[in-house]
GROMACS .gro file of C-alpha atoms in nm:
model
  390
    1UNK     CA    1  16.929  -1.360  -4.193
    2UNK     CA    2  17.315  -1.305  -4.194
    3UNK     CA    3  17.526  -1.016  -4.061
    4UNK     CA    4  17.824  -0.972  -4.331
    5UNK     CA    5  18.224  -0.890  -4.241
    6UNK     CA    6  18.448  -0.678  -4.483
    7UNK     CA    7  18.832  -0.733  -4.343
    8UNK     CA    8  19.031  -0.492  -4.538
    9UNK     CA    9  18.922  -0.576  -4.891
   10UNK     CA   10  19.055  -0.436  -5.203
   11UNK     CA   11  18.992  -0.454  -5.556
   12UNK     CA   12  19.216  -0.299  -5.808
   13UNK     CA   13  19.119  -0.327  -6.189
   14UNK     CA   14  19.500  -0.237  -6.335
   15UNK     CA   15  19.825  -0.239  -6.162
   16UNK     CA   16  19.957   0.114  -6.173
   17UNK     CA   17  19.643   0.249  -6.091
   18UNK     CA   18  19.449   0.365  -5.816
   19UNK     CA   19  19.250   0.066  -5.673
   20UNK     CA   20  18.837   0.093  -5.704
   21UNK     CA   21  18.843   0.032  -5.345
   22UNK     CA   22  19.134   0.057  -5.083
   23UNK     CA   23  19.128  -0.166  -4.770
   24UNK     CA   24  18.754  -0.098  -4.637
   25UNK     CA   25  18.650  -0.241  -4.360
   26UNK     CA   26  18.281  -0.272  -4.197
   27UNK     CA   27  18.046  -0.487  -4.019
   28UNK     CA   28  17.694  -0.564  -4.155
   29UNK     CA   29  17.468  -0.669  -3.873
   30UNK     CA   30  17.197  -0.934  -3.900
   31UNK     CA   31  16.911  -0.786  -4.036
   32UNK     CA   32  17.061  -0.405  -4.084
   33UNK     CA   33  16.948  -0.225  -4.367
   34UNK     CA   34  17.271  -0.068  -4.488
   35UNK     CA   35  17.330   0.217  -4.737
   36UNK     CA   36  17.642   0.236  -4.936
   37UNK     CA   37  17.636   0.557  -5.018
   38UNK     CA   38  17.895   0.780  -5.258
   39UNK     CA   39  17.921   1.015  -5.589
   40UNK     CA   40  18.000   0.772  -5.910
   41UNK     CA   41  18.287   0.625  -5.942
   42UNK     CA   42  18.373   0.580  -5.552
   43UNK     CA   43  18.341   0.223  -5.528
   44UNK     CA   44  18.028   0.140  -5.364
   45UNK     CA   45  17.865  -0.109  -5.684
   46UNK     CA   46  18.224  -0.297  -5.680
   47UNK     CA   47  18.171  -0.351  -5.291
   48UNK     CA   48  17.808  -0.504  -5.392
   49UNK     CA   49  17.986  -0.699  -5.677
   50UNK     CA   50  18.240  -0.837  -5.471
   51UNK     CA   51  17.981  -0.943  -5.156
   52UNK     CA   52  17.794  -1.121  -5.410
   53UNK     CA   53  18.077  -1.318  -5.584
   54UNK     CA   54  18.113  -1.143  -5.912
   55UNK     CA   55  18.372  -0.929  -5.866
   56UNK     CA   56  18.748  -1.150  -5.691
   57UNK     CA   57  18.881  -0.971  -5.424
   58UNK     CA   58  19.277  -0.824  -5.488
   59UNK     CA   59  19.348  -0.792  -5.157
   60UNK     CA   60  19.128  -0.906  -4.777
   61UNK     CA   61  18.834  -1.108  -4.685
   62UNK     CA   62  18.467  -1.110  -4.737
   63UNK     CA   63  18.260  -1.368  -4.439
   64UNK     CA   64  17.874  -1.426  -4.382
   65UNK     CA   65  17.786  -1.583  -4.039
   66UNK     CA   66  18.160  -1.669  -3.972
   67UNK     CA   67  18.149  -1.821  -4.328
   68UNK     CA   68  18.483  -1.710  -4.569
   69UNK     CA   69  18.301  -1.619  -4.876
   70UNK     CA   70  18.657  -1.480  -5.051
   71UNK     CA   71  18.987  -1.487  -4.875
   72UNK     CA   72  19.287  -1.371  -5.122
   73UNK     CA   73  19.540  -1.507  -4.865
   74UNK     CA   74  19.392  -1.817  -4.830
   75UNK     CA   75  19.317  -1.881  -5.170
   76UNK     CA   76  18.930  -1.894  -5.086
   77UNK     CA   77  18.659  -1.784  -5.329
   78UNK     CA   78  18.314  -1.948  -5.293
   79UNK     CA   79  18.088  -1.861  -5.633
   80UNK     CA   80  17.830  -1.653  -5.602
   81UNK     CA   81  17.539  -1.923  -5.720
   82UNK     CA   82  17.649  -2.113  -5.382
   83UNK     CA   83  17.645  -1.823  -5.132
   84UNK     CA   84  17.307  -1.773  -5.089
   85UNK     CA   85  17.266  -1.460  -5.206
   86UNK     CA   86  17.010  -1.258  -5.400
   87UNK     CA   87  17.096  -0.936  -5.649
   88UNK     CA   88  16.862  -0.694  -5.750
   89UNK     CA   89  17.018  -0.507  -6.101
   90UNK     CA   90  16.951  -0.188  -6.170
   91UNK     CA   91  16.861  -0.242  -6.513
   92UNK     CA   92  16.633  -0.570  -6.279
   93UNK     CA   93  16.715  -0.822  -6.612
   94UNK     CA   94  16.419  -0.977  -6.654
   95UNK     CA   95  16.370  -1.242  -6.897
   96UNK     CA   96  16.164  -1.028  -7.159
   97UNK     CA   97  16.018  -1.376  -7.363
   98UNK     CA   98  15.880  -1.474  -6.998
   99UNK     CA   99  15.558  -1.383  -6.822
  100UNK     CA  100  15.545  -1.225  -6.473
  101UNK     CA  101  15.492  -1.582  -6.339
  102UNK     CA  102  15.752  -1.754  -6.514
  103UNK     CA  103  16.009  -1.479  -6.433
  104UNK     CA  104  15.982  -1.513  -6.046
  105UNK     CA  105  15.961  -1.882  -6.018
  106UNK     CA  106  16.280  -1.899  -6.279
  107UNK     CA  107  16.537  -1.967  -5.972
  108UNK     CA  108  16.286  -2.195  -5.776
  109UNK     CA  109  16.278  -2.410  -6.140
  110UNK     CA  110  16.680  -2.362  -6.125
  111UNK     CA  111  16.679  -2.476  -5.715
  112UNK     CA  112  16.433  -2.806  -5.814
  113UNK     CA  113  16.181  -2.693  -5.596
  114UNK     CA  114  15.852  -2.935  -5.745
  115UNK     CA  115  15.569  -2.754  -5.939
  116UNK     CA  116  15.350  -2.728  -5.633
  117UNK     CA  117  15.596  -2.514  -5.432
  118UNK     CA  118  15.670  -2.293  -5.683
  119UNK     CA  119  15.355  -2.187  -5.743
  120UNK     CA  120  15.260  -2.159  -5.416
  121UNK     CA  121  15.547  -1.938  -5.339
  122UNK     CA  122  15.473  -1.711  -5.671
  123UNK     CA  123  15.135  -1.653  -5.542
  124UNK     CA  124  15.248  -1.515  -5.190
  125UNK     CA  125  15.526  -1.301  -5.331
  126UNK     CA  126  15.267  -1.162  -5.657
  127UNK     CA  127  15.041  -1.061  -5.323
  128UNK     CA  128  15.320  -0.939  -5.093
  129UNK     CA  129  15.499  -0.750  -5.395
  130UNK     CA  130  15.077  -0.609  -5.501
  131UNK     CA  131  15.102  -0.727  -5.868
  132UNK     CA  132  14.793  -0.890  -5.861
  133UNK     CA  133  14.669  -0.930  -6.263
  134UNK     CA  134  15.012  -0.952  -6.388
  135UNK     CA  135  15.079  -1.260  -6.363
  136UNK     CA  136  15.027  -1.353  -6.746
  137UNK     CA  137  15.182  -1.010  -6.879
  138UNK     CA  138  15.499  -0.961  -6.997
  139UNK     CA  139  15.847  -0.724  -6.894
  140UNK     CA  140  15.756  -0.513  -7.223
  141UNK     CA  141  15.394  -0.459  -7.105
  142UNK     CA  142  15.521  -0.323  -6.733
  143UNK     CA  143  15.548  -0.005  -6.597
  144UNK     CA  144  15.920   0.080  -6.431
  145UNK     CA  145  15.764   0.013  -6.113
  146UNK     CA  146  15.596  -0.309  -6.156
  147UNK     CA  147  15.902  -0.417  -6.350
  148UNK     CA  148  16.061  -0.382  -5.963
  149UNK     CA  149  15.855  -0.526  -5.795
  150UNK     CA  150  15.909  -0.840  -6.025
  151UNK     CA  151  16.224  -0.822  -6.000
  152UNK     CA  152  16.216  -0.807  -5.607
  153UNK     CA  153  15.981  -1.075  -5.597
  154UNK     CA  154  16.193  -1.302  -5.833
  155UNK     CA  155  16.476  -1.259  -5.549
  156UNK     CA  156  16.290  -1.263  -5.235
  157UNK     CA  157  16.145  -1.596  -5.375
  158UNK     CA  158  16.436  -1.764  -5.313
  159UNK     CA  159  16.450  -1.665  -4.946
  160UNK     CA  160  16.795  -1.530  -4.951
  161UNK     CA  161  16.994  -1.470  -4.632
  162UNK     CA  162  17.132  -1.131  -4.809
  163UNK     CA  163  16.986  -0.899  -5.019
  164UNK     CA  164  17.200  -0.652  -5.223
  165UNK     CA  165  17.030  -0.423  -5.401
  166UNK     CA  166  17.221  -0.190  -5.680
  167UNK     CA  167  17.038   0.156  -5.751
  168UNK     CA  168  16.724  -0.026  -5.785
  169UNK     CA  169  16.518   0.295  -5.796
  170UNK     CA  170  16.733   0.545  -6.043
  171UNK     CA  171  16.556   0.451  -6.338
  172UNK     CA  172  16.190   0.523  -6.199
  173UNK     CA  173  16.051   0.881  -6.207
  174UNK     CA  174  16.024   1.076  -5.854
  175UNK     CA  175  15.669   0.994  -5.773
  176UNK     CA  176  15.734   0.581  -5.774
  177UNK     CA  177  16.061   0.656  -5.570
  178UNK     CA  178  15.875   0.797  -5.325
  179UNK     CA  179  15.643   0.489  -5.315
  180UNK     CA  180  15.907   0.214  -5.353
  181UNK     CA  181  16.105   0.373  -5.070
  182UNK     CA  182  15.799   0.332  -4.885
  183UNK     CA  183  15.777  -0.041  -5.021
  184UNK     CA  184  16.124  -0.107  -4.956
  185UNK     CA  185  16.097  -0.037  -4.579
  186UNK     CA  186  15.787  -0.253  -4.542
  187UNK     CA  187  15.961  -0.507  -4.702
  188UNK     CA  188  16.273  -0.551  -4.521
  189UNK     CA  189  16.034  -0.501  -4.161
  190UNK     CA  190  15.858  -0.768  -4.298
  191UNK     CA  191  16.112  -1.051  -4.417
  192UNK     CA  192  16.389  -0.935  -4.193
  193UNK     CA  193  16.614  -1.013  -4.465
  194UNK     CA  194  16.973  -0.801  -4.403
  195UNK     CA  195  16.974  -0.521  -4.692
  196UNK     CA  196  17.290  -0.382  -4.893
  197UNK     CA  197  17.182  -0.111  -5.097
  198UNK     CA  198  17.341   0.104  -5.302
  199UNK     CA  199  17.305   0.443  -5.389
  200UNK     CA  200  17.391   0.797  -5.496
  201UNK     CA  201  17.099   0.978  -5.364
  202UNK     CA  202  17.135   1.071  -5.006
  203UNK     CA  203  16.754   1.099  -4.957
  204UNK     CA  204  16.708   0.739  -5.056
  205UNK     CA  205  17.013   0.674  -4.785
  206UNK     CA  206  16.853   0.922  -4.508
  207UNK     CA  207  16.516   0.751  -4.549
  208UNK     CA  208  16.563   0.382  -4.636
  209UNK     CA  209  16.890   0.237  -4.424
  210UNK     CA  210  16.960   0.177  -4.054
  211UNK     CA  211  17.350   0.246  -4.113
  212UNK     CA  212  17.474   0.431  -4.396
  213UNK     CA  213  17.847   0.374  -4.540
  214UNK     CA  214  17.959   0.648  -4.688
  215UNK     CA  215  18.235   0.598  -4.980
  216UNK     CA  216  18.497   0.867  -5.178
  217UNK     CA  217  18.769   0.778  -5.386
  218UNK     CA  218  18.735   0.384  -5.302
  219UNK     CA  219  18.791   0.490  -4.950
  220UNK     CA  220  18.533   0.456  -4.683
  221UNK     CA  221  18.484   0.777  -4.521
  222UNK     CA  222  18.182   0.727  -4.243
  223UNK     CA  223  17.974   0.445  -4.128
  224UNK     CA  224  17.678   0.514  -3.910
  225UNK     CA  225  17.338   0.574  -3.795
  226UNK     CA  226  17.129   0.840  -4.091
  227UNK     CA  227  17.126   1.071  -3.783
  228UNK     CA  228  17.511   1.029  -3.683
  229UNK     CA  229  17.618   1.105  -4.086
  230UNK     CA  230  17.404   1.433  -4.079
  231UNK     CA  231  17.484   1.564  -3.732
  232UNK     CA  232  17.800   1.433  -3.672
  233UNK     CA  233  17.991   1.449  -3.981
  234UNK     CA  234  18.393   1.280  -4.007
  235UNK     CA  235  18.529   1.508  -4.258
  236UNK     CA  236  18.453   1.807  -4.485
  237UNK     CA  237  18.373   1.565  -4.755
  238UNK     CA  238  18.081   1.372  -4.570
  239UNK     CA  239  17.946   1.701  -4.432
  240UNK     CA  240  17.945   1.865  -4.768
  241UNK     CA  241  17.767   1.561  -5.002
  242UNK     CA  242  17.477   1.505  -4.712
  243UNK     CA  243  17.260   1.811  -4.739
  244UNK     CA  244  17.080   1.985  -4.932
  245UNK     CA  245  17.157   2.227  -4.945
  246UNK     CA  246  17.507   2.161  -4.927
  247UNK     CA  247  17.645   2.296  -4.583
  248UNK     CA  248  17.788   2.672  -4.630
  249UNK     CA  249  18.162   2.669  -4.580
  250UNK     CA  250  18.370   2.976  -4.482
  251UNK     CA  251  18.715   3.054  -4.361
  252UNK     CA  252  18.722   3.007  -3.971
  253UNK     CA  253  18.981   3.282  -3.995
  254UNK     CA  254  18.777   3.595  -4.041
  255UNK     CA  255  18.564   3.809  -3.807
  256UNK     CA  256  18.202   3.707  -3.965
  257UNK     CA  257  18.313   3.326  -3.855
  258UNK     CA  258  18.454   3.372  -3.569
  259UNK     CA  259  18.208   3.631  -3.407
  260UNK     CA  260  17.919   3.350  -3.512
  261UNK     CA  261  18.131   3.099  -3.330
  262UNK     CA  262  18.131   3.334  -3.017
  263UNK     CA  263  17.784   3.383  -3.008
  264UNK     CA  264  17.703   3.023  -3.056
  265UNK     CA  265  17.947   2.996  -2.682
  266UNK     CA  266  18.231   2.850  -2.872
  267UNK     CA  267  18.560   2.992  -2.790
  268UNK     CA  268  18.835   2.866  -3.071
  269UNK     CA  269  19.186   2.983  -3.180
  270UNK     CA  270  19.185   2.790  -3.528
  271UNK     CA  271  19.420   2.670  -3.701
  272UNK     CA  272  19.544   2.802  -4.079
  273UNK     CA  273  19.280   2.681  -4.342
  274UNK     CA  274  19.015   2.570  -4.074
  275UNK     CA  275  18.699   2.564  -4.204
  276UNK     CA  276  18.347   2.667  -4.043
  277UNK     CA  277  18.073   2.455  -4.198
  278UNK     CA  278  17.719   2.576  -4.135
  279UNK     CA  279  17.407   2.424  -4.155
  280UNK     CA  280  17.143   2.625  -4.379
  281UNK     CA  281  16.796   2.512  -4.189
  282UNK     CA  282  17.040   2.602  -3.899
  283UNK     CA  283  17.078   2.988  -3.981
  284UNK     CA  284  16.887   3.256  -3.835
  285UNK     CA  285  16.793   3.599  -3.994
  286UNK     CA  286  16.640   3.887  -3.768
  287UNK     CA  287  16.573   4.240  -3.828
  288UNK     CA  288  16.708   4.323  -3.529
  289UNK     CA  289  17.100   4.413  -3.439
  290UNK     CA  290  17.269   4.255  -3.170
  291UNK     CA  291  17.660   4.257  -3.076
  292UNK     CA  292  17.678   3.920  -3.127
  293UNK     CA  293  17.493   3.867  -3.454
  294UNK     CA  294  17.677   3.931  -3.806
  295UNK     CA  295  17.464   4.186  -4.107
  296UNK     CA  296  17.438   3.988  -4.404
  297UNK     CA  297  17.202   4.104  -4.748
  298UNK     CA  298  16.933   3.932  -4.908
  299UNK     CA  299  17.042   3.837  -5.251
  300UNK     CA  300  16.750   3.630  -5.389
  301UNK     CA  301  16.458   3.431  -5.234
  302UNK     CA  302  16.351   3.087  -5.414
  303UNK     CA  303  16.049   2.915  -5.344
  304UNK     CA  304  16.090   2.512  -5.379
  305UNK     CA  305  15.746   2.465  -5.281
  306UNK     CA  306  15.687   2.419  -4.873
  307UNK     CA  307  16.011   2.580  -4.796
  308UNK     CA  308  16.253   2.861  -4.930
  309UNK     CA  309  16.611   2.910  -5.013
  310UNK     CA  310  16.743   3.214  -4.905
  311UNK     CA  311  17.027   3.364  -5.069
  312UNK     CA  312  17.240   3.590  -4.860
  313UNK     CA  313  17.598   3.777  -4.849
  314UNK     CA  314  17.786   3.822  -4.547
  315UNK     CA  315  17.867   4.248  -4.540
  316UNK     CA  316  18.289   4.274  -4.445
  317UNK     CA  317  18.544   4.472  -4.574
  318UNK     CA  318  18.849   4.260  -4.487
  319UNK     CA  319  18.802   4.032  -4.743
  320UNK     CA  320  18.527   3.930  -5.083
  321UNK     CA  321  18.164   3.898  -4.970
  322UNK     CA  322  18.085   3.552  -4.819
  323UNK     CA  323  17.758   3.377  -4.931
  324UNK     CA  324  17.575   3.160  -4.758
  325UNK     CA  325  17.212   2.979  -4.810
  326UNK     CA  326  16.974   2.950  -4.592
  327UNK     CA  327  16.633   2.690  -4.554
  328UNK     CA  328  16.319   2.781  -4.410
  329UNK     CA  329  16.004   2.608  -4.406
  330UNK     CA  330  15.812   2.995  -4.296
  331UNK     CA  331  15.768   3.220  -4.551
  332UNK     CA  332  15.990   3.493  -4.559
  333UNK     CA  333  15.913   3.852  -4.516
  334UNK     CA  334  16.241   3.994  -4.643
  335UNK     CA  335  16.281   4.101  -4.973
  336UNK     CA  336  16.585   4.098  -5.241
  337UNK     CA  337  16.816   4.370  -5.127
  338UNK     CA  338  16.715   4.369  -4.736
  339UNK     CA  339  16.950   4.395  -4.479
  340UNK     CA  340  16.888   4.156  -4.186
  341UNK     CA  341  17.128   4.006  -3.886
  342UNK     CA  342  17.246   3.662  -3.879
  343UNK     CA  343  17.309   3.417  -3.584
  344UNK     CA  344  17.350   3.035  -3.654
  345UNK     CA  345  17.218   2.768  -3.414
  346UNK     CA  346  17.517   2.594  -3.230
  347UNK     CA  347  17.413   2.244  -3.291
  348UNK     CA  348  17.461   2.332  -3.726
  349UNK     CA  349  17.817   2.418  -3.669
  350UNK     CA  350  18.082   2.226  -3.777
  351UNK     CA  351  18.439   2.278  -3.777
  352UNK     CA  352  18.692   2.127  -4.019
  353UNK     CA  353  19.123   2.111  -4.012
  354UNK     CA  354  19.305   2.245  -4.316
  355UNK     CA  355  19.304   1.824  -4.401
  356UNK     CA  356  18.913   1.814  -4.370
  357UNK     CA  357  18.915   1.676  -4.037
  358UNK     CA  358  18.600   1.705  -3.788
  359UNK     CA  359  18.753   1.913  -3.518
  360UNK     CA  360  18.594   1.965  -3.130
  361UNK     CA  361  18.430   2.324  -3.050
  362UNK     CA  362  18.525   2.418  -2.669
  363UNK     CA  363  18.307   2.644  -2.470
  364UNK     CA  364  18.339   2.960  -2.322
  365UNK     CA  365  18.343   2.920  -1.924
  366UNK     CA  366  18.043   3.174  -1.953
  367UNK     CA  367  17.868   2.958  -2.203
  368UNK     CA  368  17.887   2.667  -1.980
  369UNK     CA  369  17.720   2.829  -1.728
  370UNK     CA  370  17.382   2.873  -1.895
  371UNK     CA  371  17.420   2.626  -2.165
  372UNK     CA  372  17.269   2.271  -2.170
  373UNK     CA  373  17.403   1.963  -2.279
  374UNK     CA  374  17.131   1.955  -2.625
  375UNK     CA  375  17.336   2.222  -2.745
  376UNK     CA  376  17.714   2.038  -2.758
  377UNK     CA  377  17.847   1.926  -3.074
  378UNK     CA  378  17.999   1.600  -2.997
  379UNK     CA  379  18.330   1.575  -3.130
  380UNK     CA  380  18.344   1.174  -3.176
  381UNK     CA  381  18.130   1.093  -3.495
  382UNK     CA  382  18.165   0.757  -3.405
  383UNK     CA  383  17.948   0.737  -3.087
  384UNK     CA  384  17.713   1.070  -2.925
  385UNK     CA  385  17.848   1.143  -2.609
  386UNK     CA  386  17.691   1.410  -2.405
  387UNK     CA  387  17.817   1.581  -2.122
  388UNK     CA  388  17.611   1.733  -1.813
  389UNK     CA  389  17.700   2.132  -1.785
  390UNK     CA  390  17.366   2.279  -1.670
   0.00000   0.00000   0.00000
């Protein structure tokens, strides 16, 4: 095992250009599952490529266990056949003229290891990685799946300290996702081993990692815990790519957002271009009217199939109609043109600067009074700190 130290690194493909990453920074602790998660093209497979030794660094330093893997600086690059390190392709490049066997003891025949060893160790990873009977088949005769979990097994072989892992599941269908997730959690409880994975799917993120590292632009934007990402979002741009639904955005400027701020106990005097993010499993519709809740429509109602998406527009006359979405997993009794009364749970509010900035919701004095500490939204993404007002 092996906790992993990004100092500022940088890599930048053409001078003139904007680098593929700018100066990240993050620690990987010993046996952490981490998610580098981001849209294409932010960066997140160079980062893999670069921890592994494919990729030179332009700028800062990668280290393993106190270890300088790449230093720019210092003029030190280690290659990546000596670091210890095992890959995972997301094309998983198996040898196609070899048989199951032959591809996952193909490093151990690189390493020396004698015959004996190697097929002792092929025969515990065929029955940790269940591909029992395909031993003497081929890539060509595999299914996507099994065609992982040869691949895995080829890497895990060699014991590796780190594991990277890039989009290993985007080329299966949704059904042996599900399952490999599933696999890829047992595995890593199992060996131990610390995990970089990369991905674009935030469900793979949210399920899978123990820290999740979220990227944008080459930039990192977030790191930490699945729970701290969701709930406790840096910017507009983290709050708006985890979720799905996306979080509903609307001017904190007009009367619809800031009434549903002041029934929520929040008492705010935004900036311009502040932004109100809202939750849509946070929202809640009632057919009765209170002075605090906000009339909305019902635009459309779509089944996904144990929950519905609820289409609604906000009713004002100061400005255009404001949509919003909503998530429930009850079935609805409103139908497309209703009118209904919306109130939004405190804790699925989020409030963003005209730069995209997490800002901090204040109470009302009232509020205080009657509200408990569940209900805060922490203003520090970086750490949950909860205050006693009850």
């Amino acid at each position: 095992m092996s906790n992993i130290t990004l100092n500022n690194i940088s890599k930048c493909y053409t001078q003139g250009h904007p680098p593929a990453v700018d100066q990240v920074s993050m620690e990987i602790q010993d046996g952490a599952f981490m998610c580098v998660l981001g849209p294409s093209g932010c960066g997140k497979s160079t980062i893999l490529r670069m921890i592994a030794g494919l990729e030179h660094l332009t700028d800062g330093e990668i280290s393993a266990d106190g270890r300088v893997l790449d230093n720019v600086a210092k003029g030190l690059f280690i290659p990546a056949e000596k670091r210890h390190i095992g890959l995972v392709f997301q094309s998983y490049a198996l040898w196609p003229h070899m048989t199951v066997s032959r591809n996952i003891e193909f490093g151990l025949r690189l390493k020396g290891l004698p015959a004996k060893e190697r097929k002792k160790l092929v025969a515990e990873m065929i029955v940790m990685l269940k591909i029992e009977g395909l031993e003497d088949r081929y890539p060509a005769q595999l299914s996507g799946g099994q065609q992982q979990r040869v691949a895995l097994a080829r890497t895990l072989a060699m014991n590796p300290g780190i594991l990277l892992l890039d989009e290993p599941l985007s080329n299966l269908d949704a059904s042996l996702r599900l399952s490999m997730r599933a696999e890829l959690t047992r595995l890593h409880q199992e060996f131990g081993t610390t995990i970089v994975f990369v991905t674009h799917d935030q469900w793979e993120a949210m399920t899978l990692a123990t820290q999740i590292a979220v990227m944008n632009k080459g930039t990192l934007q977030q790191i930490g815990t699945p729970d701290d990402i969701y709930e406790r979002p840096a910017n507009r741009f983290v709050a708006e790519f985890i979720g799905n639904p996306p979080i509903n955005m609307i001017s904190a400027e007009t009367k619809p957002a800031q009434q549903l701020m002041h029934q929520a106990g929040f008492s705010m005097s935004v900036s311009e271009g502040t932004q109100l993010g809202l939750r849509p499993e946070g929202l809640q519709l009632s057919r009765e009217a209170s002075p605090s809740s906000v009339p909305v429509t019902i635009n459309d109602i779509l089944p996904t199939g144990g929950a519905w998406i609820i289409e609604l527009t906000i009713d004002q006359d100061e400005t255009s109609p404001l949509n919003l979405v909503h998530t429930t997993q009850t079935p609805p009794l409103w139908q497309r043109g209703d009118q209904a009364n919306l109130k939004v749970a405190s804790h699925a509010m989020h409030l963003f600067n005209a730069d995209g900035k997490r800002q901090p919701f204040a109470l009302t004095p009232k509020a205080a009074t009657y509200r408990t500490s569940a209900d805060l939204v922490s203003p520090d993404f970086s750490q949950s700190k909860i205050e006693d007002i009850s």
